[in-house]
PDB file of C-alpha atoms in Angstrom:
ATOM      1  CA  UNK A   1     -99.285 -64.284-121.094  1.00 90.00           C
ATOM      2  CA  UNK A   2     -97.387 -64.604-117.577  1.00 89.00           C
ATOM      3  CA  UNK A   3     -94.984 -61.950-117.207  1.00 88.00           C
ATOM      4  CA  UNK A   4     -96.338 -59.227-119.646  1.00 91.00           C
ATOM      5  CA  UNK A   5     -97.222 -56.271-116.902  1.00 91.00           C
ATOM      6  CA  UNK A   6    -100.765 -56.549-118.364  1.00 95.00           C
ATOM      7  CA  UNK A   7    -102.785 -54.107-116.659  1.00 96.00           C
ATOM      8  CA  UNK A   8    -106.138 -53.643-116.088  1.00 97.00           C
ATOM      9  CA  UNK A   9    -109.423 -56.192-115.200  1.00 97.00           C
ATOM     10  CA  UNK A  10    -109.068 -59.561-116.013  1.00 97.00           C
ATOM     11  CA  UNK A  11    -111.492 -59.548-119.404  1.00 97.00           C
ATOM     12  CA  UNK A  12    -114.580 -61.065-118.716  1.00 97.00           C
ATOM     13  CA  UNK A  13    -114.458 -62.126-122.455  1.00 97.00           C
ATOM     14  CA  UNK A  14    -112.187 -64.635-121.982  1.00 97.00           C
ATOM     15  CA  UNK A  15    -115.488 -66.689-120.468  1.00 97.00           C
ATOM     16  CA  UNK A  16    -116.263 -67.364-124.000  1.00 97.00           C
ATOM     17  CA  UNK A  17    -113.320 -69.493-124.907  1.00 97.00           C
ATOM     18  CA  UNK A  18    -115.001 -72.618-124.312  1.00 95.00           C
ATOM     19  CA  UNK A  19    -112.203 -75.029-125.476  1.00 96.00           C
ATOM     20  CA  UNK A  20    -109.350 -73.195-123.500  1.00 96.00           C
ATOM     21  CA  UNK A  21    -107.379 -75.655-121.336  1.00 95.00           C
ATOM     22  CA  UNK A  22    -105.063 -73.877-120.100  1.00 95.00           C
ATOM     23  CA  UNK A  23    -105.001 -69.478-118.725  1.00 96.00           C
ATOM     24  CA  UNK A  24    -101.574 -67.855-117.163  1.00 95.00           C
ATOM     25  CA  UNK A  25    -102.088 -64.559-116.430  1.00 96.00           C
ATOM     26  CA  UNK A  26     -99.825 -64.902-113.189  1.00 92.00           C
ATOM     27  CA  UNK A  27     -97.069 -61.658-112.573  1.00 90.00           C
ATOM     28  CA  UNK A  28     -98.961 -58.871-114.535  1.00 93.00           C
ATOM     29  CA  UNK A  29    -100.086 -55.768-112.855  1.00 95.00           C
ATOM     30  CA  UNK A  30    -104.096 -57.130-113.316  1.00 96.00           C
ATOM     31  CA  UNK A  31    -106.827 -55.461-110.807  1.00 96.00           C
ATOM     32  CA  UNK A  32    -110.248 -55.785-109.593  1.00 96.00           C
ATOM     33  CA  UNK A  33    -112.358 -59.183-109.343  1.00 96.00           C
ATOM     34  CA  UNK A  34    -112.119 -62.324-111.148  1.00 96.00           C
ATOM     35  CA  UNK A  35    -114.770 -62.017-113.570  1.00 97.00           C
ATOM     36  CA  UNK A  36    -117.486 -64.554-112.699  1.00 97.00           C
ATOM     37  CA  UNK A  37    -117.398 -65.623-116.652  1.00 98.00           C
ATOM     38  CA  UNK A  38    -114.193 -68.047-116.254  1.00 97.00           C
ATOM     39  CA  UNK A  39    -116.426 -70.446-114.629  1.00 96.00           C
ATOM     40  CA  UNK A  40    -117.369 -70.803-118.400  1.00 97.00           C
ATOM     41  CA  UNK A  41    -114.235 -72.815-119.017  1.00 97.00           C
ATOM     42  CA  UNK A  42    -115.580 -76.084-118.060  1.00 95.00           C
ATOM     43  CA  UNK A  43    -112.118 -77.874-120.091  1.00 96.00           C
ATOM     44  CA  UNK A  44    -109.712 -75.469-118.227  1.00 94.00           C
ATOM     45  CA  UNK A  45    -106.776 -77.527-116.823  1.00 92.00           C
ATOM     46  CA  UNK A  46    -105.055 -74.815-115.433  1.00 92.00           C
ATOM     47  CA  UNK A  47    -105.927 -71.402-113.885  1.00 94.00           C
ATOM     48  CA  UNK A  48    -103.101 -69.300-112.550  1.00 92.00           C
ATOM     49  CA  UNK A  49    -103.974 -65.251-111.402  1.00 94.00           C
ATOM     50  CA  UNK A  50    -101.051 -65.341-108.912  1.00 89.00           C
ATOM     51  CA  UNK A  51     -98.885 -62.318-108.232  1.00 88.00           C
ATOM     52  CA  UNK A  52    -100.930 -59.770-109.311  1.00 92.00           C
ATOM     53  CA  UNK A  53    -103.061 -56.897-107.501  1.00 93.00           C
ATOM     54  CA  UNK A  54    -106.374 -58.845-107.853  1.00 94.00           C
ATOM     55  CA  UNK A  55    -109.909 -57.909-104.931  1.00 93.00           C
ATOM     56  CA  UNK A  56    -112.752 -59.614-104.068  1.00 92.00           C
ATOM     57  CA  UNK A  57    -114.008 -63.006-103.535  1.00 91.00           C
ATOM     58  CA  UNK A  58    -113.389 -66.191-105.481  1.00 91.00           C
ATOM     59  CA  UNK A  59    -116.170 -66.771-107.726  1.00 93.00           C
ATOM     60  CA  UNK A  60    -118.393 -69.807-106.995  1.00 92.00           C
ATOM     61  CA  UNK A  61    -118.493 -70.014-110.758  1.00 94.00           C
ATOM     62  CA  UNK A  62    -114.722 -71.471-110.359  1.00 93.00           C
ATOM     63  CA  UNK A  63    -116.122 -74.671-108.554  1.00 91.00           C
ATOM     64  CA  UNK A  64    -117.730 -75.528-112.411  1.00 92.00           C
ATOM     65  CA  UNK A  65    -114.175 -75.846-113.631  1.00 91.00           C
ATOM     66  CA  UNK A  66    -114.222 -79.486-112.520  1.00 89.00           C
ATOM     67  CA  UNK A  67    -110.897 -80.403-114.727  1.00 89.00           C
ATOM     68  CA  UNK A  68    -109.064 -77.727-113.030  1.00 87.00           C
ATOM     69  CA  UNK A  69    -105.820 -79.182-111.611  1.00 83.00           C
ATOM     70  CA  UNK A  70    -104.507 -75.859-110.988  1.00 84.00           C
ATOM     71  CA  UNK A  71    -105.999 -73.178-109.252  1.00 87.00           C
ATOM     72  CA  UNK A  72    -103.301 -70.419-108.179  1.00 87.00           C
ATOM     73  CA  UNK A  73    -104.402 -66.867-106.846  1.00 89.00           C
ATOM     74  CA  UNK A  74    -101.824 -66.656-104.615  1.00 84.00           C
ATOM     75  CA  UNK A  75     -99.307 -62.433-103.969  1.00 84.00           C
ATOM     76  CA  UNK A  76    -103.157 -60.959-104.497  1.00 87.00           C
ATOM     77  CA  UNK A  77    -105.324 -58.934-102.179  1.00 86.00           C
ATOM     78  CA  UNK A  78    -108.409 -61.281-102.234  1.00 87.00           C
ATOM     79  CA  UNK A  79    -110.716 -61.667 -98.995  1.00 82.00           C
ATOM     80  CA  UNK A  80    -113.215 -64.132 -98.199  1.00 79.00           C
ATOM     81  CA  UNK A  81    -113.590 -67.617 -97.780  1.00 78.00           C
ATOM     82  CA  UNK A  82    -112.758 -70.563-100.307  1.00 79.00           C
ATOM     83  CA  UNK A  83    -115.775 -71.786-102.017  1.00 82.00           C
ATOM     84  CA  UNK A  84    -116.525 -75.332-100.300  1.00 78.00           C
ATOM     85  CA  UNK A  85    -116.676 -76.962-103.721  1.00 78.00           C
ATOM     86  CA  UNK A  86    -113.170 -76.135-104.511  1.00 75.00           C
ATOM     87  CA  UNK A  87    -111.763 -77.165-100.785  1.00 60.00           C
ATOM     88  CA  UNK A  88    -111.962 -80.792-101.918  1.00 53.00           C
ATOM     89  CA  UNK A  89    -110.203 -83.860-100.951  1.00 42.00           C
ATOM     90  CA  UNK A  90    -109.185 -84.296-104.433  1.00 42.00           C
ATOM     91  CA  UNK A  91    -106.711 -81.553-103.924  1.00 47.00           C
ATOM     92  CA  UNK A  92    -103.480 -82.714-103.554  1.00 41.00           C
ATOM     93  CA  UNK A  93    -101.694 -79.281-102.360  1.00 45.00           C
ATOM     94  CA  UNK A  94    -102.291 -75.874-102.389  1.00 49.00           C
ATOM     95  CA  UNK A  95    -100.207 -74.248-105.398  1.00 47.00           C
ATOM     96  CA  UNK A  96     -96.940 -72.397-104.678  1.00 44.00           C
ATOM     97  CA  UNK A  97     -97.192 -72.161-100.891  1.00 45.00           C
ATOM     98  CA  UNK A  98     -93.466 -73.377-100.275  1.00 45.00           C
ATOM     99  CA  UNK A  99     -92.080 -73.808 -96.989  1.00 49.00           C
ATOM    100  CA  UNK A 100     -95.006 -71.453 -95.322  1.00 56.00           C
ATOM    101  CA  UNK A 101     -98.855 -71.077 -94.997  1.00 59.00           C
ATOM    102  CA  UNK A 102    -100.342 -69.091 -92.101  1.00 62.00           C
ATOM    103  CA  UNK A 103    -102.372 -71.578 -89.711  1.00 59.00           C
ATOM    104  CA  UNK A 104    -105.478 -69.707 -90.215  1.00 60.00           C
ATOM    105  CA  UNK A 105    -105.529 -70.561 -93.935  1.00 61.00           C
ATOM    106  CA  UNK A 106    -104.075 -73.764 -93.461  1.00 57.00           C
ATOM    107  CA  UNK A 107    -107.268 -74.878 -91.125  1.00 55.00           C
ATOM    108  CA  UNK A 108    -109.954 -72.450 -91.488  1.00 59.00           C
ATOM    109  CA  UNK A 109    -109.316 -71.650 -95.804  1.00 58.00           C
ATOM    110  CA  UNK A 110    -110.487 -68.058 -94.356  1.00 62.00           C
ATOM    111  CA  UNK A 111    -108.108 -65.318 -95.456  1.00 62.00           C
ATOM    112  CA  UNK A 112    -107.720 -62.766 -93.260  1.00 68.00           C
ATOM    113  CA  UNK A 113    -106.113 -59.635 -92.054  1.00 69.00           C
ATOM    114  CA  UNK A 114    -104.141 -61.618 -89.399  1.00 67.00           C
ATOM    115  CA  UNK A 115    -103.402 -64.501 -91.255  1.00 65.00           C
ATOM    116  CA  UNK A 116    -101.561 -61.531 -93.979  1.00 67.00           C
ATOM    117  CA  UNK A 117     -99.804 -59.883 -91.292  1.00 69.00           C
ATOM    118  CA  UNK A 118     -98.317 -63.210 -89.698  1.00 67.00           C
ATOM    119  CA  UNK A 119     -97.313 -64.556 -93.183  1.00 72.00           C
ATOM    120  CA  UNK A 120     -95.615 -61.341 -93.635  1.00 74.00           C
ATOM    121  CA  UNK A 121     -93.875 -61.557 -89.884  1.00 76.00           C
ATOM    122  CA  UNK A 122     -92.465 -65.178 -91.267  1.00 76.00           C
ATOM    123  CA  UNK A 123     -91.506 -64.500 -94.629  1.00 77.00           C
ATOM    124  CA  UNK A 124     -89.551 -61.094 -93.467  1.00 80.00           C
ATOM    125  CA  UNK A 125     -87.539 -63.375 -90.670  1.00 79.00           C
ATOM    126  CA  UNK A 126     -87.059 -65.910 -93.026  1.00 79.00           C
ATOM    127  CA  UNK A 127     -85.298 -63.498 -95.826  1.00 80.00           C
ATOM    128  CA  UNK A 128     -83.079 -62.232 -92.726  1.00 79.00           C
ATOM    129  CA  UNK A 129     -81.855 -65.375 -91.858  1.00 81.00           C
ATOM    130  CA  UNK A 130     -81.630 -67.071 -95.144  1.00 80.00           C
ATOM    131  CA  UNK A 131     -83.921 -70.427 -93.818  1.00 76.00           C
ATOM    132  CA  UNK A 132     -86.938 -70.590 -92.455  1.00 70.00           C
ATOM    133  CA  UNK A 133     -87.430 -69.459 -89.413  1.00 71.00           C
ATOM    134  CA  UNK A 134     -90.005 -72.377 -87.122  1.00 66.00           C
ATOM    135  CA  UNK A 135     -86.987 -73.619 -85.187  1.00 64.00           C
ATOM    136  CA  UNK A 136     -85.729 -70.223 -84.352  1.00 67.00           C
ATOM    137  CA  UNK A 137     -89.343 -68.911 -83.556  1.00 65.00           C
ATOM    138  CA  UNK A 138     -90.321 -72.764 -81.076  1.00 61.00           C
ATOM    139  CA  UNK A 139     -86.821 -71.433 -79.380  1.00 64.00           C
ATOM    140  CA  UNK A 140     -87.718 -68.023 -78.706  1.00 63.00           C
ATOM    141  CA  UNK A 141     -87.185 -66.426 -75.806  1.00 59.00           C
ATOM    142  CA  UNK A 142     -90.050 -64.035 -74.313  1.00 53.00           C
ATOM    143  CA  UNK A 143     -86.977 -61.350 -73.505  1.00 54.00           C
ATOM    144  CA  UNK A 144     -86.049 -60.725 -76.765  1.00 59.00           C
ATOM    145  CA  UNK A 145     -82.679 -59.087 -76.702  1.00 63.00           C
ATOM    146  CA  UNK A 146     -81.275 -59.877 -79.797  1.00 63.00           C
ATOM    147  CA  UNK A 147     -77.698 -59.036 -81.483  1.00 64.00           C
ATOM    148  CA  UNK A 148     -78.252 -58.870 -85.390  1.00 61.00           C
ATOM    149  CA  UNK A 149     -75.040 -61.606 -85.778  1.00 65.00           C
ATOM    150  CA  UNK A 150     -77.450 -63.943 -83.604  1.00 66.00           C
ATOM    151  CA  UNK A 151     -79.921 -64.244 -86.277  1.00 72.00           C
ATOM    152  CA  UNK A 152     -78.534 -62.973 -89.387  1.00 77.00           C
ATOM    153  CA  UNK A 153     -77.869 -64.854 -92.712  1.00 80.00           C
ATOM    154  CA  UNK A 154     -74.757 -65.921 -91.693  1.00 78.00           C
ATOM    155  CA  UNK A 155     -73.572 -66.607 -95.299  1.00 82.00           C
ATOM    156  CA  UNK A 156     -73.472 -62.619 -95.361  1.00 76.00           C
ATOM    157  CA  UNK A 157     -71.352 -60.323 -94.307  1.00 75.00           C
ATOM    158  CA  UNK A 158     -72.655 -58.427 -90.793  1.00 70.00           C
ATOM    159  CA  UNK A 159     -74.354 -54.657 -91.347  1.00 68.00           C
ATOM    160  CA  UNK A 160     -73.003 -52.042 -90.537  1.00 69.00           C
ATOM    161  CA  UNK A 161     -73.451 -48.073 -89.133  1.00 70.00           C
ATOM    162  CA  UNK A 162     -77.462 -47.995 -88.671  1.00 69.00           C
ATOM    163  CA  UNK A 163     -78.139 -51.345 -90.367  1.00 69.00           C
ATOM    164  CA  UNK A 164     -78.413 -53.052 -87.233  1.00 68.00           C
ATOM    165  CA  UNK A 165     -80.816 -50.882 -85.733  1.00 74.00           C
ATOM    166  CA  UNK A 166     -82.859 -51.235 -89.388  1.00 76.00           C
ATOM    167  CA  UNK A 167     -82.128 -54.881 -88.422  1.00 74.00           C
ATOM    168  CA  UNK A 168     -83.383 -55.042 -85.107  1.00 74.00           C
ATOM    169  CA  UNK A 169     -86.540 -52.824 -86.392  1.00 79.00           C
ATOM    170  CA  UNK A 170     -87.697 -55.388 -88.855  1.00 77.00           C
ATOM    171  CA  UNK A 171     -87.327 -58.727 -86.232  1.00 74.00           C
ATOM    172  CA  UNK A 172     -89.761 -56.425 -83.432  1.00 75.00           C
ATOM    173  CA  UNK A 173     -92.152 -56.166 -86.424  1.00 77.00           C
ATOM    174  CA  UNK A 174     -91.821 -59.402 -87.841  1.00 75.00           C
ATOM    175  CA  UNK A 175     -92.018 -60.687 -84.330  1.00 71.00           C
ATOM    176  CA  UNK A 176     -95.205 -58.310 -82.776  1.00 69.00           C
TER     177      UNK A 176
END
């Protein structure tokens, strides 16, 4: 069901499914909490809510899901901390966090306001370059004067009129 610009709260119904294995409700335009009822799915494999417009906490209900392999509620607006019981050692990786997690996450599994706003800093630098930017940022130099063809996707062909100024806009806040 991935995909389907579903809208709306995630059903709280769906807690009665008891054999599911298996729930993709990743890329719709779902809102509000996870509904505490999905900790109902004690055979549930697989759990993805990512990329959607979800709030709230994770439930501690989740951490009954003890078959889960994945767990993805990553591109969401949660808050809060992870439930202990699901930051276990039996976790291999965190799902779909490619190339970048903020360091607050990373260490503390506490999702905050800063830990957004630096993700966002990296992922906008790293579009604008076309790689990812940690060797550029170790490098950096405290007077940032920067010409856009110094940092640019170089596979593409320079801005021009305002872009550069656009260009130089997004580094400062990317960088701040």
């Amino acid at each position: 069901m991935s995909r389907n610009k579903i809208s709306g709260a995630v059903p709280a119904e769906l807690g009665n499914l008891k054999t599911l294995e298996a729930l993709h409700l990743d890329s719709n335009e779902l809102e509000g909490e996870i509904p505490a009822e999905l900790g109902n799915l004690v055979l549930l494999l697989e759990l993805n809510l990512s990329n959607n417009h979800l709030t709230g906490d994770i439930p501690q209900s989740l951490c009954k899901l003890l078959k889960l392999s994945l767990l993805d509620l990553s591109t969401n607006k949660m808050k809060g901390s992870i439930p202990k019981e699901l930051d276990s050692s039996n976790w291999a990786n965190v799902a779909r966090s490619y190339g970048y997690m903020a360091p607050e996450l990373a260490f503390s599994k506490l999702i905050t306001a800063k830990a957004d706003v630096y993700s966002f800093g990296v992922v906008a630098l790293e579009v604008m370059m076309g790689r990812h930017p940690a060797e550029f940022l170790s490098t950096l130099p405290w007077d940032l004067d920067l010409a856009p063809n110094d940092v640019l996707d170089q596979r593409l062909p320079l801005p021009t009129e305002r872009v550069p100024e656009d260009v130089k806009f997004v580094f400062s806040a990317a960088l701040a």
